[in-house]
Amino acid sequence: MHIVGLLRIILGGPDDTIYAMQSSNISRSSSVGADPLSDVLSLLKPRSYMSGGIDAGGDWSFQLERSNCFLCFALVSGHCWLSIEGVGEAVRLEAGDFVALPHGPAFRLGSDLAVTPVDVRSVVTEPLNGGIVSWQGGGACLGLTAFFTFATEHASTLLGLLPSLLHIRSHADRAVMQWYLERMIAVLQNPQPGGVLLGEYLAQMMLIELLRLHVTQKETERVGWLFALADQQLFIAMTAMHERPGYRWTLHELAGRAGMSRSAFALRFKEKVGVSVMGYLTRWRMLLAGDRLMNSHDTVSVIALSLGYESDSAFSFAFKREMGCSPRQYCHTRASALAGSVSS
């Protein structure tokens, strides 16, 4: 017998309630466990729309104008300079270095920044699709790039917390990235069936590793949910909220998960994350709701119930406060924006 029919007989509940329970069980049973960083990246739906490389020779300098992309760059061989618009001094990159530019700034990359720059779009005139373009005979410097876009309605959740430049250069961290780099080189230089898709996945894995390594770097105190993940006690509490977003969590319960007193937990959470515990939980619920409104056939009632709201009105009030519009307006606005992006 189909599982929905069996649930209907046992529980005697309405179809919407049974469907909500079924969806919740399937989504959690199919995962190893909640992980806030993985959850957010999955919600952002990062997509690599171009990845490949440039092998430059001689004296060279490229420039790229501002974009709405998240760029990852791995220097395979040689060395070069990176200058980001609006940021201080240029950064020297050595073979093995990994960098990411989360906010899509205008930047220059070259063997010598005194060389007149060439617009990279005149060099890469069509999608690379995992290929490598040779410039001036190549041989001096080889770099691999991956450009990402995100679901625009959630991108600020992640990108707003990151600096203009993420630079992975310690020996230990570079060793972590070495496997991805070697695999990507093999895929690019030895095209095989399925290689384009494999390159896409490898690029996304590099993105995740970059963020993980950035979170754990020991730097000055930084505020935001992303950096709070490095605090083991807060990580446990945040994981609990991600694992059961529809549960009616209390401050006392979450503090217990973190092994802290309620007052100490509330204070540290606010200092590290930048918002209150319940503010974070509400925001995460509404991001999940927005994703389901756009990517499922669930009704507002089903979504509200699955996220811990007993009434549609209470859910709609919370949604409008967090997302800036009602659920109905949200669907209409996002659908129009998606149609526009597809047509363009």
JSON list of N, CA, C and O in Angstrom, two decimals, residues 73-120:
[
{"chain": "A", "resi": 73, "resn": "PHE", "atom": "N", "xyz": [39.36, 31.41, -7.86]},
{"chain": "A", "resi": 73, "resn": "PHE", "atom": "CA", "xyz": [40.53, 31.38, -8.73]},
{"chain": "A", "resi": 73, "resn": "PHE", "atom": "C", "xyz": [41.63, 30.57, -8.08]},
{"chain": "A", "resi": 73, "resn": "PHE", "atom": "O", "xyz": [41.97, 30.78, -6.90]},
{"chain": "A", "resi": 74, "resn": "ALA", "atom": "N", "xyz": [42.20, 29.61, -8.81]},
{"chain": "A", "resi": 74, "resn": "ALA", "atom": "CA", "xyz": [43.30, 28.78, -8.33]},
{"chain": "A", "resi": 74, "resn": "ALA", "atom": "C", "xyz": [44.49, 28.98, -9.26]},
{"chain": "A", "resi": 74, "resn": "ALA", "atom": "O", "xyz": [44.37, 28.81, -10.47]},
{"chain": "A", "resi": 75, "resn": "LEU", "atom": "N", "xyz": [45.63, 29.35, -8.67]},
{"chain": "A", "resi": 75, "resn": "LEU", "atom": "CA", "xyz": [46.83, 29.54, -9.47]},
{"chain": "A", "resi": 75, "resn": "LEU", "atom": "C", "xyz": [47.60, 28.21, -9.50]},
{"chain": "A", "resi": 75, "resn": "LEU", "atom": "O", "xyz": [48.10, 27.75, -8.48]},
{"chain": "A", "resi": 76, "resn": "VAL", "atom": "N", "xyz": [47.71, 27.64, -10.69]},
{"chain": "A", "resi": 76, "resn": "VAL", "atom": "CA", "xyz": [48.35, 26.33, -10.84]},
{"chain": "A", "resi": 76, "resn": "VAL", "atom": "C", "xyz": [49.86, 26.47, -10.93]},
{"chain": "A", "resi": 76, "resn": "VAL", "atom": "O", "xyz": [50.61, 25.73, -10.29]},
{"chain": "A", "resi": 77, "resn": "SER", "atom": "N", "xyz": [50.32, 27.42, -11.73]},
{"chain": "A", "resi": 77, "resn": "SER", "atom": "CA", "xyz": [51.76, 27.59, -11.90]},
{"chain": "A", "resi": 77, "resn": "SER", "atom": "C", "xyz": [52.08, 29.07, -12.12]},
{"chain": "A", "resi": 77, "resn": "SER", "atom": "O", "xyz": [51.22, 29.85, -12.52]},
{"chain": "A", "resi": 78, "resn": "GLY", "atom": "N", "xyz": [53.33, 29.43, -11.85]},
{"chain": "A", "resi": 78, "resn": "GLY", "atom": "CA", "xyz": [53.75, 30.80, -12.02]},
{"chain": "A", "resi": 78, "resn": "GLY", "atom": "C", "xyz": [53.35, 31.67, -10.85]},
{"chain": "A", "resi": 78, "resn": "GLY", "atom": "O", "xyz": [53.05, 31.19, -9.75]},
{"chain": "A", "resi": 79, "resn": "HIS", "atom": "N", "xyz": [53.34, 32.97, -11.06]},
{"chain": "A", "resi": 79, "resn": "HIS", "atom": "CA", "xyz": [52.90, 33.92, -10.04]},
{"chain": "A", "resi": 79, "resn": "HIS", "atom": "C", "xyz": [52.32, 35.14, -10.75]},
{"chain": "A", "resi": 79, "resn": "HIS", "atom": "O", "xyz": [52.57, 35.38, -11.94]},
{"chain": "A", "resi": 80, "resn": "CYS", "atom": "N", "xyz": [51.52, 35.92, -10.02]},
{"chain": "A", "resi": 80, "resn": "CYS", "atom": "CA", "xyz": [50.92, 37.11, -10.60]},
{"chain": "A", "resi": 80, "resn": "CYS", "atom": "C", "xyz": [50.46, 38.03, -9.48]},
{"chain": "A", "resi": 80, "resn": "CYS", "atom": "O", "xyz": [50.57, 37.72, -8.29]},
{"chain": "A", "resi": 81, "resn": "TRP", "atom": "N", "xyz": [49.93, 39.18, -9.87]},
{"chain": "A", "resi": 81, "resn": "TRP", "atom": "CA", "xyz": [49.43, 40.17, -8.92]},
{"chain": "A", "resi": 81, "resn": "TRP", "atom": "C", "xyz": [47.92, 40.33, -9.11]},
{"chain": "A", "resi": 81, "resn": "TRP", "atom": "O", "xyz": [47.42, 40.29, -10.24]},
{"chain": "A", "resi": 82, "resn": "LEU", "atom": "N", "xyz": [47.23, 40.51, -8.00]},
{"chain": "A", "resi": 82, "resn": "LEU", "atom": "CA", "xyz": [45.79, 40.73, -8.01]},
{"chain": "A", "resi": 82, "resn": "LEU", "atom": "C", "xyz": [45.49, 42.08, -7.38]},
{"chain": "A", "resi": 82, "resn": "LEU", "atom": "O", "xyz": [45.89, 42.34, -6.24]},
{"chain": "A", "resi": 83, "resn": "SER", "atom": "N", "xyz": [44.80, 42.93, -8.11]},
{"chain": "A", "resi": 83, "resn": "SER", "atom": "CA", "xyz": [44.40, 44.25, -7.61]},
{"chain": "A", "resi": 83, "resn": "SER", "atom": "C", "xyz": [42.89, 44.38, -7.70]},
{"chain": "A", "resi": 83, "resn": "SER", "atom": "O", "xyz": [42.32, 44.26, -8.80]},
{"chain": "A", "resi": 84, "resn": "ILE", "atom": "N", "xyz": [42.24, 44.59, -6.55]},
{"chain": "A", "resi": 84, "resn": "ILE", "atom": "CA", "xyz": [40.77, 44.67, -6.49]},
{"chain": "A", "resi": 84, "resn": "ILE", "atom": "C", "xyz": [40.34, 46.12, -6.34]},
{"chain": "A", "resi": 84, "resn": "ILE", "atom": "O", "xyz": [40.88, 46.85, -5.49]},
{"chain": "A", "resi": 85, "resn": "GLU", "atom": "N", "xyz": [39.40, 46.55, -7.14]},
{"chain": "A", "resi": 85, "resn": "GLU", "atom": "CA", "xyz": [38.89, 47.93, -7.07]},
{"chain": "A", "resi": 85, "resn": "GLU", "atom": "C", "xyz": [38.33, 48.22, -5.69]},
{"chain": "A", "resi": 85, "resn": "GLU", "atom": "O", "xyz": [37.55, 47.44, -5.14]},
{"chain": "A", "resi": 86, "resn": "GLY", "atom": "N", "xyz": [38.76, 49.32, -5.09]},
{"chain": "A", "resi": 86, "resn": "GLY", "atom": "CA", "xyz": [38.25, 49.71, -3.79]},
{"chain": "A", "resi": 86, "resn": "GLY", "atom": "C", "xyz": [38.94, 49.08, -2.62]},
{"chain": "A", "resi": 86, "resn": "GLY", "atom": "O", "xyz": [38.63, 49.35, -1.46]},
{"chain": "A", "resi": 87, "resn": "VAL", "atom": "N", "xyz": [39.90, 48.18, -2.88]},
{"chain": "A", "resi": 87, "resn": "VAL", "atom": "CA", "xyz": [40.66, 47.51, -1.83]},
{"chain": "A", "resi": 87, "resn": "VAL", "atom": "C", "xyz": [42.08, 48.04, -1.87]},
{"chain": "A", "resi": 87, "resn": "VAL", "atom": "O", "xyz": [42.55, 48.47, -2.92]},
{"chain": "A", "resi": 88, "resn": "GLY", "atom": "N", "xyz": [42.78, 47.99, -0.74]},
{"chain": "A", "resi": 88, "resn": "GLY", "atom": "CA", "xyz": [44.12, 48.56, -0.61]},
{"chain": "A", "resi": 88, "resn": "GLY", "atom": "C", "xyz": [45.14, 48.09, -1.61]},
{"chain": "A", "resi": 88, "resn": "GLY", "atom": "O", "xyz": [44.96, 48.19, -2.82]},
{"chain": "A", "resi": 89, "resn": "GLU", "atom": "N", "xyz": [46.25, 47.56, -1.12]},
{"chain": "A", "resi": 89, "resn": "GLU", "atom": "CA", "xyz": [47.35, 47.18, -1.97]},
{"chain": "A", "resi": 89, "resn": "GLU", "atom": "C", "xyz": [47.07, 45.89, -2.74]},
{"chain": "A", "resi": 89, "resn": "GLU", "atom": "O", "xyz": [46.27, 45.06, -2.33]},
{"chain": "A", "resi": 90, "resn": "ALA", "atom": "N", "xyz": [47.78, 45.77, -3.86]},
{"chain": "A", "resi": 90, "resn": "ALA", "atom": "CA", "xyz": [47.67, 44.55, -4.66]},
{"chain": "A", "resi": 90, "resn": "ALA", "atom": "C", "xyz": [48.24, 43.37, -3.89]},
{"chain": "A", "resi": 90, "resn": "ALA", "atom": "O", "xyz": [49.10, 43.52, -3.02]},
{"chain": "A", "resi": 91, "resn": "VAL", "atom": "N", "xyz": [47.74, 42.16, -4.18]},
{"chain": "A", "resi": 91, "resn": "VAL", "atom": "CA", "xyz": [48.16, 40.94, -3.51]},
{"chain": "A", "resi": 91, "resn": "VAL", "atom": "C", "xyz": [48.94, 40.07, -4.50]},
{"chain": "A", "resi": 91, "resn": "VAL", "atom": "O", "xyz": [48.52, 39.88, -5.64]},
{"chain": "A", "resi": 92, "resn": "ARG", "atom": "N", "xyz": [50.09, 39.58, -4.04]},
{"chain": "A", "resi": 92, "resn": "ARG", "atom": "CA", "xyz": [50.88, 38.68, -4.89]},
{"chain": "A", "resi": 92, "resn": "ARG", "atom": "C", "xyz": [50.39, 37.25, -4.68]},
{"chain": "A", "resi": 92, "resn": "ARG", "atom": "O", "xyz": [50.28, 36.78, -3.55]},
{"chain": "A", "resi": 93, "resn": "LEU", "atom": "N", "xyz": [50.11, 36.57, -5.77]},
{"chain": "A", "resi": 93, "resn": "LEU", "atom": "CA", "xyz": [49.65, 35.19, -5.73]},
{"chain": "A", "resi": 93, "resn": "LEU", "atom": "C", "xyz": [50.75, 34.27, -6.22]},
{"chain": "A", "resi": 93, "resn": "LEU", "atom": "O", "xyz": [51.40, 34.54, -7.24]},
{"chain": "A", "resi": 94, "resn": "GLU", "atom": "N", "xyz": [50.96, 33.17, -5.49]},
{"chain": "A", "resi": 94, "resn": "GLU", "atom": "CA", "xyz": [51.96, 32.17, -5.85]},
{"chain": "A", "resi": 94, "resn": "GLU", "atom": "C", "xyz": [51.26, 30.88, -6.27]},
{"chain": "A", "resi": 94, "resn": "GLU", "atom": "O", "xyz": [50.10, 30.65, -5.95]},
{"chain": "A", "resi": 95, "resn": "ALA", "atom": "N", "xyz": [52.00, 30.03, -6.97]},
{"chain": "A", "resi": 95, "resn": "ALA", "atom": "CA", "xyz": [51.46, 28.74, -7.38]},
{"chain": "A", "resi": 95, "resn": "ALA", "atom": "C", "xyz": [50.92, 27.98, -6.17]},
{"chain": "A", "resi": 95, "resn": "ALA", "atom": "O", "xyz": [51.60, 27.87, -5.15]},
{"chain": "A", "resi": 96, "resn": "GLY", "atom": "N", "xyz": [49.70, 27.49, -6.28]},
{"chain": "A", "resi": 96, "resn": "GLY", "atom": "CA", "xyz": [49.06, 26.78, -5.17]},
{"chain": "A", "resi": 96, "resn": "GLY", "atom": "C", "xyz": [48.09, 27.64, -4.39]},
{"chain": "A", "resi": 96, "resn": "GLY", "atom": "O", "xyz": [47.29, 27.12, -3.60]},
{"chain": "A", "resi": 97, "resn": "ASP", "atom": "N", "xyz": [48.12, 28.97, -4.58]},
{"chain": "A", "resi": 97, "resn": "ASP", "atom": "CA", "xyz": [47.21, 29.86, -3.86]},
{"chain": "A", "resi": 97, "resn": "ASP", "atom": "C", "xyz": [45.79, 29.73, -4.41]},
{"chain": "A", "resi": 97, "resn": "ASP", "atom": "O", "xyz": [45.58, 29.50, -5.60]},
{"chain": "A", "resi": 98, "resn": "PHE", "atom": "N", "xyz": [44.83, 29.90, -3.51]},
{"chain": "A", "resi": 98, "resn": "PHE", "atom": "CA", "xyz": [43.41, 29.92, -3.87]},
{"chain": "A", "resi": 98, "resn": "PHE", "atom": "C", "xyz": [42.80, 31.22, -3.36]},
{"chain": "A", "resi": 98, "resn": "PHE", "atom": "O", "xyz": [43.02, 31.60, -2.21]},
{"chain": "A", "resi": 99, "resn": "VAL", "atom": "N", "xyz": [42.03, 31.88, -4.21]},
{"chain": "A", "resi": 99, "resn": "VAL", "atom": "CA", "xyz": [41.35, 33.10, -3.79]},
{"chain": "A", "resi": 99, "resn": "VAL", "atom": "C", "xyz": [39.90, 33.05, -4.25]},
{"chain": "A", "resi": 99, "resn": "VAL", "atom": "O", "xyz": [39.55, 32.33, -5.20]},
{"chain": "A", "resi": 100, "resn": "ALA", "atom": "N", "xyz": [39.07, 33.81, -3.56]},
{"chain": "A", "resi": 100, "resn": "ALA", "atom": "CA", "xyz": [37.67, 33.97, -3.97]},
{"chain": "A", "resi": 100, "resn": "ALA", "atom": "C", "xyz": [37.31, 35.43, -3.84]},
{"chain": "A", "resi": 100, "resn": "ALA", "atom": "O", "xyz": [37.73, 36.11, -2.88]},
{"chain": "A", "resi": 101, "resn": "LEU", "atom": "N", "xyz": [36.54, 35.93, -4.78]},
{"chain": "A", "resi": 101, "resn": "LEU", "atom": "CA", "xyz": [36.03, 37.30, -4.77]},
{"chain": "A", "resi": 101, "resn": "LEU", "atom": "C", "xyz": [34.50, 37.20, -4.67]},
{"chain": "A", "resi": 101, "resn": "LEU", "atom": "O", "xyz": [33.81, 37.06, -5.68]},
{"chain": "A", "resi": 102, "resn": "PRO", "atom": "N", "xyz": [33.96, 37.25, -3.45]},
{"chain": "A", "resi": 102, "resn": "PRO", "atom": "CA", "xyz": [32.53, 36.98, -3.26]},
{"chain": "A", "resi": 102, "resn": "PRO", "atom": "C", "xyz": [31.59, 38.01, -3.84]},
{"chain": "A", "resi": 102, "resn": "PRO", "atom": "O", "xyz": [30.46, 37.68, -4.20]},
{"chain": "A", "resi": 103, "resn": "HIS", "atom": "N", "xyz": [32.02, 39.27, -3.93]},
{"chain": "A", "resi": 103, "resn": "HIS", "atom": "CA", "xyz": [31.08, 40.34, -4.27]},
{"chain": "A", "resi": 103, "resn": "HIS", "atom": "C", "xyz": [31.13, 40.79, -5.72]},
{"chain": "A", "resi": 103, "resn": "HIS", "atom": "O", "xyz": [30.54, 41.80, -6.08]},
{"chain": "A", "resi": 104, "resn": "GLY", "atom": "N", "xyz": [31.87, 40.08, -6.56]},
{"chain": "A", "resi": 104, "resn": "GLY", "atom": "CA", "xyz": [31.93, 40.42, -7.97]},
{"chain": "A", "resi": 104, "resn": "GLY", "atom": "C", "xyz": [32.52, 41.78, -8.26]},
{"chain": "A", "resi": 104, "resn": "GLY", "atom": "O", "xyz": [32.00, 42.50, -9.12]},
{"chain": "A", "resi": 105, "resn": "PRO", "atom": "N", "xyz": [33.62, 42.18, -7.58]},
{"chain": "A", "resi": 105, "resn": "PRO", "atom": "CA", "xyz": [34.18, 43.51, -7.83]},
{"chain": "A", "resi": 105, "resn": "PRO", "atom": "C", "xyz": [34.95, 43.56, -9.14]},
{"chain": "A", "resi": 105, "resn": "PRO", "atom": "O", "xyz": [35.33, 42.53, -9.71]},
{"chain": "A", "resi": 106, "resn": "ALA", "atom": "N", "xyz": [35.20, 44.77, -9.62]},
{"chain": "A", "resi": 106, "resn": "ALA", "atom": "CA", "xyz": [36.11, 44.92, -10.75]},
{"chain": "A", "resi": 106, "resn": "ALA", "atom": "C", "xyz": [37.52, 44.64, -10.23]},
{"chain": "A", "resi": 106, "resn": "ALA", "atom": "O", "xyz": [37.86, 45.00, -9.11]},
{"chain": "A", "resi": 107, "resn": "PHE", "atom": "N", "xyz": [38.34, 43.97, -11.04]},
{"chain": "A", "resi": 107, "resn": "PHE", "atom": "CA", "xyz": [39.69, 43.65, -10.58]},
{"chain": "A", "resi": 107, "resn": "PHE", "atom": "C", "xyz": [40.63, 43.51, -11.77]},
{"chain": "A", "resi": 107, "resn": "PHE", "atom": "O", "xyz": [40.21, 43.37, -12.92]},
{"chain": "A", "resi": 108, "resn": "ARG", "atom": "N", "xyz": [41.94, 43.54, -11.44]},
{"chain": "A", "resi": 108, "resn": "ARG", "atom": "CA", "xyz": [42.99, 43.31, -12.44]},
{"chain": "A", "resi": 108, "resn": "ARG", "atom": "C", "xyz": [43.87, 42.18, -11.96]},
{"chain": "A", "resi": 108, "resn": "ARG", "atom": "O", "xyz": [44.12, 42.02, -10.77]},
{"chain": "A", "resi": 109, "resn": "LEU", "atom": "N", "xyz": [44.36, 41.39, -12.92]},
{"chain": "A", "resi": 109, "resn": "LEU", "atom": "CA", "xyz": [45.21, 40.26, -12.63]},
{"chain": "A", "resi": 109, "resn": "LEU", "atom": "C", "xyz": [46.32, 40.28, -13.67]},
{"chain": "A", "resi": 109, "resn": "LEU", "atom": "O", "xyz": [46.04, 40.35, -14.87]},
{"chain": "A", "resi": 110, "resn": "GLY", "atom": "N", "xyz": [47.60, 40.25, -13.24]},
{"chain": "A", "resi": 110, "resn": "GLY", "atom": "CA", "xyz": [48.65, 40.32, -14.23]},
{"chain": "A", "resi": 110, "resn": "GLY", "atom": "C", "xyz": [50.03, 39.99, -13.68]},
{"chain": "A", "resi": 110, "resn": "GLY", "atom": "O", "xyz": [50.26, 39.98, -12.48]},
{"chain": "A", "resi": 111, "resn": "SER", "atom": "N", "xyz": [50.94, 39.71, -14.60]},
{"chain": "A", "resi": 111, "resn": "SER", "atom": "CA", "xyz": [52.33, 39.49, -14.22]},
{"chain": "A", "resi": 111, "resn": "SER", "atom": "C", "xyz": [52.97, 40.79, -13.77]},
{"chain": "A", "resi": 111, "resn": "SER", "atom": "O", "xyz": [53.87, 40.80, -12.93]},
{"chain": "A", "resi": 112, "resn": "ASP", "atom": "N", "xyz": [52.49, 41.89, -14.32]},
{"chain": "A", "resi": 112, "resn": "ASP", "atom": "CA", "xyz": [52.96, 43.23, -13.97]},
{"chain": "A", "resi": 112, "resn": "ASP", "atom": "C", "xyz": [51.79, 44.18, -14.16]},
{"chain": "A", "resi": 112, "resn": "ASP", "atom": "O", "xyz": [51.30, 44.34, -15.28]},
{"chain": "A", "resi": 113, "resn": "LEU", "atom": "N", "xyz": [51.34, 44.79, -13.07]},
{"chain": "A", "resi": 113, "resn": "LEU", "atom": "CA", "xyz": [50.17, 45.66, -13.16]},
{"chain": "A", "resi": 113, "resn": "LEU", "atom": "C", "xyz": [50.45, 46.97, -13.88]},
{"chain": "A", "resi": 113, "resn": "LEU", "atom": "O", "xyz": [49.54, 47.76, -14.14]},
{"chain": "A", "resi": 114, "resn": "ALA", "atom": "N", "xyz": [51.74, 47.22, -14.22]},
{"chain": "A", "resi": 114, "resn": "ALA", "atom": "CA", "xyz": [52.08, 48.40, -15.02]},
{"chain": "A", "resi": 114, "resn": "ALA", "atom": "C", "xyz": [51.76, 48.17, -16.49]},
{"chain": "A", "resi": 114, "resn": "ALA", "atom": "O", "xyz": [51.66, 49.12, -17.28]},
{"chain": "A", "resi": 115, "resn": "VAL", "atom": "N", "xyz": [51.60, 46.91, -16.87]},
{"chain": "A", "resi": 115, "resn": "VAL", "atom": "CA", "xyz": [51.25, 46.57, -18.26]},
{"chain": "A", "resi": 115, "resn": "VAL", "atom": "C", "xyz": [49.82, 47.01, -18.53]},
{"chain": "A", "resi": 115, "resn": "VAL", "atom": "O", "xyz": [48.93, 46.83, -17.70]},
{"chain": "A", "resi": 116, "resn": "THR", "atom": "N", "xyz": [49.59, 47.61, -19.69]},
{"chain": "A", "resi": 116, "resn": "THR", "atom": "CA", "xyz": [48.24, 48.03, -20.06]},
{"chain": "A", "resi": 116, "resn": "THR", "atom": "C", "xyz": [47.30, 46.83, -20.06]},
{"chain": "A", "resi": 116, "resn": "THR", "atom": "O", "xyz": [47.56, 45.84, -20.76]},
{"chain": "A", "resi": 117, "resn": "PRO", "atom": "N", "xyz": [46.22, 46.88, -19.27]},
{"chain": "A", "resi": 117, "resn": "PRO", "atom": "CA", "xyz": [45.36, 45.70, -19.15]},
{"chain": "A", "resi": 117, "resn": "PRO", "atom": "C", "xyz": [44.52, 45.45, -20.40]},
{"chain": "A", "resi": 117, "resn": "PRO", "atom": "O", "xyz": [44.14, 46.37, -21.12]},
{"chain": "A", "resi": 118, "resn": "VAL", "atom": "N", "xyz": [44.22, 44.17, -20.61]},
{"chain": "A", "resi": 118, "resn": "VAL", "atom": "CA", "xyz": [43.35, 43.73, -21.68]},
{"chain": "A", "resi": 118, "resn": "VAL", "atom": "C", "xyz": [42.05, 43.24, -21.06]},
{"chain": "A", "resi": 118, "resn": "VAL", "atom": "O", "xyz": [42.08, 42.51, -20.05]},
{"chain": "A", "resi": 119, "resn": "ASP", "atom": "N", "xyz": [40.92, 43.65, -21.60]},
{"chain": "A", "resi": 119, "resn": "ASP", "atom": "CA", "xyz": [39.63, 43.16, -21.09]},
{"chain": "A", "resi": 119, "resn": "ASP", "atom": "C", "xyz": [39.56, 41.66, -21.33]},
{"chain": "A", "resi": 119, "resn": "ASP", "atom": "O", "xyz": [39.73, 41.19, -22.46]},
{"chain": "A", "resi": 120, "resn": "VAL", "atom": "N", "xyz": [39.35, 40.91, -20.24]},
{"chain": "A", "resi": 120, "resn": "VAL", "atom": "CA", "xyz": [39.38, 39.45, -20.36]},
{"chain": "A", "resi": 120, "resn": "VAL", "atom": "C", "xyz": [38.30, 38.94, -21.31]},
{"chain": "A", "resi": 120, "resn": "VAL", "atom": "O", "xyz": [38.42, 37.86, -21.88]}
]
